[in-house]
mmCIF file of C-alpha atoms in Angstrom:
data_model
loop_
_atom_site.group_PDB
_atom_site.id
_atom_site.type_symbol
_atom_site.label_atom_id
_atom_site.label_comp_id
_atom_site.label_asym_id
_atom_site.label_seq_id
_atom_site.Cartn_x
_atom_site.Cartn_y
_atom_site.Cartn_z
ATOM 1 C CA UNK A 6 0.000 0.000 0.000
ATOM 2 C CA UNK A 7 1.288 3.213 -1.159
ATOM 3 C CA UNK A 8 -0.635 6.490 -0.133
ATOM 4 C CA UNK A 9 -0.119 9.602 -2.177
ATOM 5 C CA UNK A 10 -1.147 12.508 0.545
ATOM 6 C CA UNK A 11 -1.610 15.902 -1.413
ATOM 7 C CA UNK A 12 -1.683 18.678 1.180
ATOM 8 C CA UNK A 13 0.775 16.879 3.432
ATOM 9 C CA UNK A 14 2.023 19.444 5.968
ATOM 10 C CA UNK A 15 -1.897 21.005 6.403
ATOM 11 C CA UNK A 16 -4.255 20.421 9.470
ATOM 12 C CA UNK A 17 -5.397 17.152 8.340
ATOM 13 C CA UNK A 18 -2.292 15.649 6.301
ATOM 14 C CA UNK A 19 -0.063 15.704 9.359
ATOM 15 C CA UNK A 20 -2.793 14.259 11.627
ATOM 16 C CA UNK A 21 -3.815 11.606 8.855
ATOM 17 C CA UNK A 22 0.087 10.825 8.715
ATOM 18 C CA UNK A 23 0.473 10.310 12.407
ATOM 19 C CA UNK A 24 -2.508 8.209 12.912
ATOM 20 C CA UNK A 25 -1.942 5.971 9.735
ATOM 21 C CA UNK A 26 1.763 4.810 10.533
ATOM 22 C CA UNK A 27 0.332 4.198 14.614
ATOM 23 C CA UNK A 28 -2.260 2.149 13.209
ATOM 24 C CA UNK A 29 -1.458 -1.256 13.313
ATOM 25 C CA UNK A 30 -4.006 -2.822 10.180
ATOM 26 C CA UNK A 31 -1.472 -0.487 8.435
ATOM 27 C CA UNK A 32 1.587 -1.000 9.620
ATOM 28 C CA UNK A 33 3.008 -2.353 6.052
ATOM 29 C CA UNK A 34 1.959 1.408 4.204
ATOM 30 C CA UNK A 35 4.054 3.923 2.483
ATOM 31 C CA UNK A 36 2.953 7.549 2.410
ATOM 32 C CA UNK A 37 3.867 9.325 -0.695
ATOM 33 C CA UNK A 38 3.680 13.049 0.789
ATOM 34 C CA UNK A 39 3.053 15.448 -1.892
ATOM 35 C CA UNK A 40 3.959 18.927 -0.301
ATOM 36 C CA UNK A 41 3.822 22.689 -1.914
ATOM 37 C CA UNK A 42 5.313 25.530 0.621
ATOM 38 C CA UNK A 43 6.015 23.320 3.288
ATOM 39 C CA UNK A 44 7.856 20.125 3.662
ATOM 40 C CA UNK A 45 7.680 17.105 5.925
ATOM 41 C CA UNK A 46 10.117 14.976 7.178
ATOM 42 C CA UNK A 47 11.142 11.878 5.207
ATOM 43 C CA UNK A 48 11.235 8.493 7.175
ATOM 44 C CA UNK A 49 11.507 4.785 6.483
ATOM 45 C CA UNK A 50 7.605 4.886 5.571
ATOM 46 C CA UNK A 51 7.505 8.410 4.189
ATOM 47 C CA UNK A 52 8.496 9.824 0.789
ATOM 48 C CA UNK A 53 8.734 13.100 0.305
ATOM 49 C CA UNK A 54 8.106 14.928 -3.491
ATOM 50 C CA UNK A 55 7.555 18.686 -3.519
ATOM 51 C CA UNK A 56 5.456 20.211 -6.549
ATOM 52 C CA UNK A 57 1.929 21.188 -7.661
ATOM 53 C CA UNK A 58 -1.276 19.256 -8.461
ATOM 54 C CA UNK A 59 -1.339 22.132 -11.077
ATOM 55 C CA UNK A 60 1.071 21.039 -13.210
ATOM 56 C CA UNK A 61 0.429 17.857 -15.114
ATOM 57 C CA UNK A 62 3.529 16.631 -14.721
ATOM 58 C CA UNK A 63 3.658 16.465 -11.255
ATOM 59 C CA UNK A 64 0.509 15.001 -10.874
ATOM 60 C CA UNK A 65 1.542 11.966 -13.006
ATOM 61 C CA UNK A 66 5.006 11.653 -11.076
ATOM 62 C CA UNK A 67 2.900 11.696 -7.837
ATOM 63 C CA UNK A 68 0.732 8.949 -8.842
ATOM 64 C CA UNK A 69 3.660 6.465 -10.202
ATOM 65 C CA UNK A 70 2.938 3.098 -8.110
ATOM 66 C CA UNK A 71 0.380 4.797 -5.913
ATOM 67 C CA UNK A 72 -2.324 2.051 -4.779
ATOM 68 C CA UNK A 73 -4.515 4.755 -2.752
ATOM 69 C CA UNK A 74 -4.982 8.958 -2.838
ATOM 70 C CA UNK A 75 -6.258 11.352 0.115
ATOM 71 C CA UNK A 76 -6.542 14.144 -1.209
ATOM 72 C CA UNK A 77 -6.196 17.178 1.243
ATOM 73 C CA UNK A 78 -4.740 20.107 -0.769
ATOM 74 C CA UNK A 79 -7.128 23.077 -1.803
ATOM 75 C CA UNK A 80 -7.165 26.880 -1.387
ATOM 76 C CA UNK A 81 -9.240 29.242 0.470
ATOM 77 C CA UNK A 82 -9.957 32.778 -1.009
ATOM 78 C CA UNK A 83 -7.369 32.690 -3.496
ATOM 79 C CA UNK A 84 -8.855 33.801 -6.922
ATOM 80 C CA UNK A 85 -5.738 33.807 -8.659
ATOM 81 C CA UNK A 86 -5.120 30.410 -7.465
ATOM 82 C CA UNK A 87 -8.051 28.157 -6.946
ATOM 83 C CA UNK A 88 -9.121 27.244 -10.243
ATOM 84 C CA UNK A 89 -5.309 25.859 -11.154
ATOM 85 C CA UNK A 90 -5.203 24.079 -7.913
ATOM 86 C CA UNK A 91 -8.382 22.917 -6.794
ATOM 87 C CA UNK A 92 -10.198 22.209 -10.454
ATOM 88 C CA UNK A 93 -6.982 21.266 -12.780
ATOM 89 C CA UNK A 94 -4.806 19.731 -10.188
ATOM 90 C CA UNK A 95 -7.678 17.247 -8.864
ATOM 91 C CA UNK A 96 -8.326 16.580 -12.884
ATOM 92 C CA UNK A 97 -4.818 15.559 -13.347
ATOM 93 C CA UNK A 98 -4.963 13.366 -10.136
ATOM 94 C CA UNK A 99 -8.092 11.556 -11.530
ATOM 95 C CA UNK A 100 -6.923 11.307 -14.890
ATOM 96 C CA UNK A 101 -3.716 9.747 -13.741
ATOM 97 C CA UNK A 102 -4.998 7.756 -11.368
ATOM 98 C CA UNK A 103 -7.711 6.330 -13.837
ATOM 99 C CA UNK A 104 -5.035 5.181 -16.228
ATOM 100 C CA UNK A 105 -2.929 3.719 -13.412
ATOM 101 C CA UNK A 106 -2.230 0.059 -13.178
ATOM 102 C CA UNK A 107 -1.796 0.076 -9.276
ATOM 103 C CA UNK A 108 -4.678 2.778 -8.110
ATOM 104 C CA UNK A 109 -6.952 1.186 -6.191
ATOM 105 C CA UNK A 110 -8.836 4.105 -4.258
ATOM 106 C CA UNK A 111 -9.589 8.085 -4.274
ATOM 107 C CA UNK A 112 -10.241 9.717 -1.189
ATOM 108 C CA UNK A 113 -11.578 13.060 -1.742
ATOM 109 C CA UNK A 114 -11.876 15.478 1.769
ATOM 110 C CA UNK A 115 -14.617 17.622 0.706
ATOM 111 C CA UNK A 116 -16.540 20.520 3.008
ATOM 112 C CA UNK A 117 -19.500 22.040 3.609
ATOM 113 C CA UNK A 118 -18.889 25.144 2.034
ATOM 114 C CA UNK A 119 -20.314 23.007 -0.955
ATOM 115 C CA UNK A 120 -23.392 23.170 0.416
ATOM 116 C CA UNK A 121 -23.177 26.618 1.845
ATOM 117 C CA UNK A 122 -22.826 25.953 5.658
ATOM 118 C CA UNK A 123 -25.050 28.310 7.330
ATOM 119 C CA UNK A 124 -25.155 30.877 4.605
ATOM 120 C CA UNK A 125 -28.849 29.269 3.661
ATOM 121 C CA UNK A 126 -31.794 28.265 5.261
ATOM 122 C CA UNK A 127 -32.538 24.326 5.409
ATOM 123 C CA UNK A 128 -36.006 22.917 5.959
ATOM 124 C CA UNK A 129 -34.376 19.556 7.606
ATOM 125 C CA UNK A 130 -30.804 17.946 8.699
ATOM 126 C CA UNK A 131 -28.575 18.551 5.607
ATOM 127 C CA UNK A 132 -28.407 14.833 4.298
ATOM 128 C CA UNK A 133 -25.532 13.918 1.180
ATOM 129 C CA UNK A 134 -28.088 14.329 -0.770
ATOM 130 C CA UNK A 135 -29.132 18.038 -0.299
ATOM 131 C CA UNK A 136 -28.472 19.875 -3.232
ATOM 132 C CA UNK A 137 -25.145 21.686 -4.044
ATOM 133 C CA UNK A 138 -24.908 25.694 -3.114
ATOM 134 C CA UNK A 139 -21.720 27.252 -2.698
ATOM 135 C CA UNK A 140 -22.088 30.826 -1.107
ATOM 136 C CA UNK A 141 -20.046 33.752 -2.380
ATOM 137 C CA UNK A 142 -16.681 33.762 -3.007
ATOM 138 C CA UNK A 143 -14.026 31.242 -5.080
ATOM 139 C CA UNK A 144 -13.158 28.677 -2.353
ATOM 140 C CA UNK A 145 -17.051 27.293 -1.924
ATOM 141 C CA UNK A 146 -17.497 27.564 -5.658
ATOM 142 C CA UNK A 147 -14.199 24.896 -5.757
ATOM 143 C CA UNK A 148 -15.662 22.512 -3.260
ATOM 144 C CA UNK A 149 -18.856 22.160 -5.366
ATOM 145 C CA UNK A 150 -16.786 21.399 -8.574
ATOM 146 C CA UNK A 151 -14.432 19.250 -6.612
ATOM 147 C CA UNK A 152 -17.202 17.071 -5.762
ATOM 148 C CA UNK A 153 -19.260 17.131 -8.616
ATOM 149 C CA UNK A 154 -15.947 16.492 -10.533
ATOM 150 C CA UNK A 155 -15.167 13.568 -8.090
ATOM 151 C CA UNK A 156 -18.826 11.832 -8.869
ATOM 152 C CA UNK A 157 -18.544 11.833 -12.371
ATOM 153 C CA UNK A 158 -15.402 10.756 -12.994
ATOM 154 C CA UNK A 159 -17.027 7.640 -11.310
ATOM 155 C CA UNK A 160 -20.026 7.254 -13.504
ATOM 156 C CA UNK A 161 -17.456 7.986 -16.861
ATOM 157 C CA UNK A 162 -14.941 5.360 -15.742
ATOM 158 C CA UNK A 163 -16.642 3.407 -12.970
ATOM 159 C CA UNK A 164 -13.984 4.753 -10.182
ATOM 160 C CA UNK A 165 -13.526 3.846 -7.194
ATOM 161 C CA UNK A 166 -13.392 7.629 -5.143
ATOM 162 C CA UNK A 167 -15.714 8.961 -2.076
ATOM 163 C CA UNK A 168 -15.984 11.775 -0.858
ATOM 164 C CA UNK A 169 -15.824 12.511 2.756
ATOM 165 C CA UNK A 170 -17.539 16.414 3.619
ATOM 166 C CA UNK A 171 -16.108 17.715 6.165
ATOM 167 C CA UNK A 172 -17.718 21.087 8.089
ATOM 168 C CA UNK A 173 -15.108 23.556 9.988
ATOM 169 C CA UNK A 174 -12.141 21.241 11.286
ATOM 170 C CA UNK A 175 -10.841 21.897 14.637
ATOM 171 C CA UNK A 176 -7.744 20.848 16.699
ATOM 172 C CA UNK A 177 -5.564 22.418 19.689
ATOM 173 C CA UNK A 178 -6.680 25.754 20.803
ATOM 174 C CA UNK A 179 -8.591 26.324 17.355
ATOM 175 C CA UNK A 180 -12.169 26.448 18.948
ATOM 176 C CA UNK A 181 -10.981 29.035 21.564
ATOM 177 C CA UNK A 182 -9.647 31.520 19.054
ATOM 178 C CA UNK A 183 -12.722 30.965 16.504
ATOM 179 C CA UNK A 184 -14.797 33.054 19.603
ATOM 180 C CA UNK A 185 -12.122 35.728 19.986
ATOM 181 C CA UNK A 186 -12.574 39.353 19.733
ATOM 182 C CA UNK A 187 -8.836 40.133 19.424
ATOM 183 C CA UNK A 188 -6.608 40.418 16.479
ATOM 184 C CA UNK A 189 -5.704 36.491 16.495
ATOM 185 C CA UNK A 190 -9.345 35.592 15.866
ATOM 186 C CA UNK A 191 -9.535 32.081 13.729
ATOM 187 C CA UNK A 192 -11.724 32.309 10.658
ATOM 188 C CA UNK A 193 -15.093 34.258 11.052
ATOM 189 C CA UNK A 194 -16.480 36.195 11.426
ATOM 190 C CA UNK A 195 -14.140 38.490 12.560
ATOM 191 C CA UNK A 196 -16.025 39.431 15.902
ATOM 192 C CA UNK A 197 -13.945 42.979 16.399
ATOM 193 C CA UNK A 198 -15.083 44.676 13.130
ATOM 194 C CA UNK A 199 -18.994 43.847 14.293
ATOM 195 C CA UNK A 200 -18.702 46.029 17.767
ATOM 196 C CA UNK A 201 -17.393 49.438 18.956
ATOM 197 C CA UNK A 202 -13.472 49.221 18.470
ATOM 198 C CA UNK A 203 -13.517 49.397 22.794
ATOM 199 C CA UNK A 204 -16.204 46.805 23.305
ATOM 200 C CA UNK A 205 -13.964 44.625 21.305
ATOM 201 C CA UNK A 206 -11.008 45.527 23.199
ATOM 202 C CA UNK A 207 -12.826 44.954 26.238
ATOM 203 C CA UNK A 208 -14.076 42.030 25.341
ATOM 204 C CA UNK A 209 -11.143 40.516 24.097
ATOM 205 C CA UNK A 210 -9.097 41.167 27.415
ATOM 206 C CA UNK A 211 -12.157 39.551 29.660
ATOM 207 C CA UNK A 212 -12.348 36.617 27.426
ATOM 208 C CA UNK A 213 -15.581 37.284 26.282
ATOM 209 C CA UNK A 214 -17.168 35.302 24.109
ATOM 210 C CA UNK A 215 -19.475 35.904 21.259
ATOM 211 C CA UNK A 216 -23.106 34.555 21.643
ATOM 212 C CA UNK A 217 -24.245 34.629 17.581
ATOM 213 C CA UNK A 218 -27.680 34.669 16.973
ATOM 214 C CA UNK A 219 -29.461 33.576 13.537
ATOM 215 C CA UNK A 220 -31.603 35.240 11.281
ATOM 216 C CA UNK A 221 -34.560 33.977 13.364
ATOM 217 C CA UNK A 222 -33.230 35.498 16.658
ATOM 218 C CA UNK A 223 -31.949 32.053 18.053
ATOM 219 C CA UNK A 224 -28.790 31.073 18.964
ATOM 220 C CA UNK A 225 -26.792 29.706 15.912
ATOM 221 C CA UNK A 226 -26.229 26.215 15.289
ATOM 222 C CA UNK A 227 -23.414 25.711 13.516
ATOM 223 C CA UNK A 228 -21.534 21.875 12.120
ATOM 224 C CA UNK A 229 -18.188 21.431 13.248
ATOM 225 C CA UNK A 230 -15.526 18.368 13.638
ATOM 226 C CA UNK A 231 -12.115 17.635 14.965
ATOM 227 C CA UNK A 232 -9.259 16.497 13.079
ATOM 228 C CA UNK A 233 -9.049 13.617 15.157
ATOM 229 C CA UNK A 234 -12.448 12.546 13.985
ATOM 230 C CA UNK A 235 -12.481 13.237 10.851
ATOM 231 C CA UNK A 236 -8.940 10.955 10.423
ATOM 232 C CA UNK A 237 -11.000 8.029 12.243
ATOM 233 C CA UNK A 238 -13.308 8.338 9.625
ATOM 234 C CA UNK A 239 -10.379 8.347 6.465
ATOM 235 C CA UNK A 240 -9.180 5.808 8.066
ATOM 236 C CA UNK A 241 -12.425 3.959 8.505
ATOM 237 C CA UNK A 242 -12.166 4.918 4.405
ATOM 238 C CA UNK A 243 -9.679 3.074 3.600
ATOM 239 C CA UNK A 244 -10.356 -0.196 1.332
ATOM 240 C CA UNK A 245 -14.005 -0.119 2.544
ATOM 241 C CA UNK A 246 -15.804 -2.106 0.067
ATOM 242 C CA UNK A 247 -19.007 0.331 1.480
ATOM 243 C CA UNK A 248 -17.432 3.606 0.089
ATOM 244 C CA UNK A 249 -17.059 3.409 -3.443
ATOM 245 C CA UNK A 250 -18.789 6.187 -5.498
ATOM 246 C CA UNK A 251 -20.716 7.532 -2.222
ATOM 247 C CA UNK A 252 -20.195 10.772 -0.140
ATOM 248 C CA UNK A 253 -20.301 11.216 3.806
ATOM 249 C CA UNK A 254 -21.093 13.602 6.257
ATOM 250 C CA UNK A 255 -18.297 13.851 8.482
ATOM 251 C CA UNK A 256 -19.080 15.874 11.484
ATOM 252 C CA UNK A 257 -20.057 15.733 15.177
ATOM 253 C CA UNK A 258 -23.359 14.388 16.059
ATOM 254 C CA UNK A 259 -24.719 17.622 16.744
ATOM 255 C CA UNK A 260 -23.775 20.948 15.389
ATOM 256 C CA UNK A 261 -22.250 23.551 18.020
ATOM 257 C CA UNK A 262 -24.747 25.557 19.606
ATOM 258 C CA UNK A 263 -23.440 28.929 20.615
ATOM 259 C CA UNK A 264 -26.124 29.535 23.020
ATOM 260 C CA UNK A 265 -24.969 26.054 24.854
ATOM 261 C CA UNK A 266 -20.896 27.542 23.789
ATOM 262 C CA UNK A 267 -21.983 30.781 26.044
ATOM 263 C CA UNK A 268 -23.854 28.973 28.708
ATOM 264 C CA UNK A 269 -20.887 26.582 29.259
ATOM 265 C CA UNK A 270 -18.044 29.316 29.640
ATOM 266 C CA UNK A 271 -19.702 31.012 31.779
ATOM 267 C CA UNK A 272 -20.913 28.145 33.958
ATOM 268 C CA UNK A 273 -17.166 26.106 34.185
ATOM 269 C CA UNK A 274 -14.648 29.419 33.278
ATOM 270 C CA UNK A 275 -16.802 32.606 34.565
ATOM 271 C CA UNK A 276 -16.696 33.979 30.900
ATOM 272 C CA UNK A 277 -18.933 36.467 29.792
ATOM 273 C CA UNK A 278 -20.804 36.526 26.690
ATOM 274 C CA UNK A 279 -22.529 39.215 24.370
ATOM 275 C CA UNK A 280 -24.979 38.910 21.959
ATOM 276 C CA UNK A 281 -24.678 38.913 18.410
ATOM 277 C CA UNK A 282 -27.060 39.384 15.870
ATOM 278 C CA UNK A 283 -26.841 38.049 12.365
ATOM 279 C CA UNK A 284 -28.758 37.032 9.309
ATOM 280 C CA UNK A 285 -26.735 33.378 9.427
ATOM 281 C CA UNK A 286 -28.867 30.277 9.078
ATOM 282 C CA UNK A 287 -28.771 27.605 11.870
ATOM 283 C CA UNK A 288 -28.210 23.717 9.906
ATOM 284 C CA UNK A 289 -27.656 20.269 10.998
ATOM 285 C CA UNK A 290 -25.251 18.288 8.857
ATOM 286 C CA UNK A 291 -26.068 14.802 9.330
ATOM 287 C CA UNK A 292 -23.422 11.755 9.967
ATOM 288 C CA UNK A 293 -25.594 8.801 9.804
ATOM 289 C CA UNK A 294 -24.476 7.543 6.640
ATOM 290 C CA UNK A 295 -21.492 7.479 7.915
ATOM 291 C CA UNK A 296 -21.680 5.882 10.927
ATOM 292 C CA UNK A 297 -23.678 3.039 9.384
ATOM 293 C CA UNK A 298 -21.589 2.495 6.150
ATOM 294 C CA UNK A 299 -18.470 2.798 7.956
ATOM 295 C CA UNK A 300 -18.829 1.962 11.376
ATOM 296 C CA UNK A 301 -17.746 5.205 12.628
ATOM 297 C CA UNK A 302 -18.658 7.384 15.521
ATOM 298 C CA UNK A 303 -17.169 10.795 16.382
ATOM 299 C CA UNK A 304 -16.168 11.076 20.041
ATOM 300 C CA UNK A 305 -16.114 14.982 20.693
ATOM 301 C CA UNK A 306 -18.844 16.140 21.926
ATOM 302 C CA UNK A 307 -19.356 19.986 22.527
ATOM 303 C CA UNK A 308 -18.044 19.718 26.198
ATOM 304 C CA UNK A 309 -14.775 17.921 25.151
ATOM 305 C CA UNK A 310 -14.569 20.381 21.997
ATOM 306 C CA UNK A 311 -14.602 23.521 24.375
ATOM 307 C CA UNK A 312 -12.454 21.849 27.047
ATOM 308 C CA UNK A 313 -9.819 20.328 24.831
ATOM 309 C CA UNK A 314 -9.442 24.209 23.293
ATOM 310 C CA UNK A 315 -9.319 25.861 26.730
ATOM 311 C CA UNK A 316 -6.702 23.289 28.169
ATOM 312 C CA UNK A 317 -4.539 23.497 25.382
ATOM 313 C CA UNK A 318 -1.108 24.827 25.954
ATOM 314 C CA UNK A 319 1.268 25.729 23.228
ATOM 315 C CA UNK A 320 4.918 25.353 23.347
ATOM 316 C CA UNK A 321 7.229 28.160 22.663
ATOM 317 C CA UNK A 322 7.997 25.880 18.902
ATOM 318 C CA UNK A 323 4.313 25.801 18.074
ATOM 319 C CA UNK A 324 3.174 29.412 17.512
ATOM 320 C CA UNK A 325 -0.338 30.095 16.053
ATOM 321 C CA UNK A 326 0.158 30.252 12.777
ATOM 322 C CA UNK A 327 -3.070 30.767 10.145
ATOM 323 C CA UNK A 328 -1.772 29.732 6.807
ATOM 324 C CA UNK A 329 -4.169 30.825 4.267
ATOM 325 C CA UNK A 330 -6.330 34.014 3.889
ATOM 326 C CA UNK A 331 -10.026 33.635 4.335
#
């Protein structure tokens, strides 16, 4: 087994590494890591190539002997970029893979910007097969081509690829910096440009935390998982005779309630919260295809999510580092 892991050095690459050489019903697998900017250390068990999906070439060389792709690497609000890497480079990855004499599967990590995450209003639990609907911008346009490109390549040349959709993935402090009000806030939205410049400032020194609200006045329910689960479930993936040509939900069992976030802080930490309004839609991605195709259960709940964030301590050689705009 030889796995060719584009997006090596990101969130999910070095986690999916980790766990697949420490898992023993792999303990005879390469890793072919495919790496851009950043490298990775080569080992015994890990190859290193550095390149871009972009560029035919390097999408064929990456594929040589490969019996199994996950493919991680994407951009985020890169317009100049995301067409080259995220539409091209996955077509040269399924072209060479289709022709390939050793490929045996194609592991596709989607997310749920394909299907607009709480930018719309859904009637029900957002099932796999809720309709595509990428909300503004280039990076949820590219997840809804990735996938759609993904599906057909499997009806044109019966290939065996899934698709596992993944909402926002979490892991160390992440969770406690997505509910900041200071300058080091993770992703959005950016809570410091929605208040008085000294509220924020305020806020940000008390630890306060936003309570968001949707468009309906409630708190916000919002999908999240953590890298940890979401390699269970790739790993769960792998040589599953249940995946072929089918997409998963791969997210907690229930989405983050802010309302729950806020009434937790303030209950176990003393933190404060302050409400804010929005015209955001409250969703519920649902994971019970997955756990009954592939066996597979997350295990963080929203208590262990906040508490694994708050009792995180970095080391001076692991700064906070966001690696992508958007």
């Amino acid at each position: 087994m030889l796995i060719l892991v584009t997006g090596a050095t990101g969130k999910v690459g070095r986690h999916f590494i980790a766990g697949l050489l420490d898992d023993p019903r792999f303990s005879n697998a390469r890793i072919r890591a495919l790496c851009h900017n950043r490298l990775c250390d080569e080992t015994d068990r890990i190859e290193v190539m550095r390149g871009s999906i972009a560029d035919r070439d390097v999408a064929t060389a990456a594929l040589a002997g490969v019996t199994h792709v996950v493919h991680l690497a994407t951009c985020k609000e890169t317009p100049a970029d995301v067409m080259d890497v995220t539409v091209k480079g996955l077509f040269w990855l399924l072209e060479a893979f289709r022709i390939s004499a050793t490929a045996r599967q194609f592991i596709l990590i989607g997310g749920d910007a394909g299907i607009g995450h709480f930018y719309y209003r859904h009637d029900g639990p957002i099932t796999e097969s809720v309709p595509h609907s990428a909300y503004p911008g280039s990076y949820a346009l590219s997840k809804v081509l990735e996938e759609v490109m993904l599906e057909q390549f499997g009806i044109q040349y019966d290939l065996n690829g899934c698709c596992l959709r993944a909402p926002w993935i979490m892991e160390k402090d992440d969770f406690k910096f997505t509910l900041s009000f200071g300058d080091e806030v993770f992703g959005g939205p950016d809570w410091k440009t929605l208040v008085p410049e000294a509220d924020a400032k305020r806020y940000a020194r008390k630890g306060t935390v936003p309570l968001l609200r949707d468009a309906d006045g409630q708190p916000l329910k919002r999908n999240f998982v953590h890298v940890d689960d979401l390699v269970s479930a790739i790993l769960a993936a792998i040589d599953n005779p249940r995946t072929k040509r089918q997409l998963f939900n791969i997210c907690m069992d229930r989405p983050v309630d802010y309302g729950e976030v806020a009434s937790y802080l303030g209950r176990t930490r003393g933190l404060d919260s302050v409400d804010m309004p929005s015209q955001f839609h409250s969703n519920w991605m649902d994971n019970s295809k997955a756990k009954y195709l592939l066996n597979w259960r997350p295990d963080y709940d929203l208590e262990l999510l906040i508490d694994s964030a708050w009792k995180y301590e970095r080391s001076q050689n692991d700064p906070r580092i966001v690696w992508y705009p958007g």
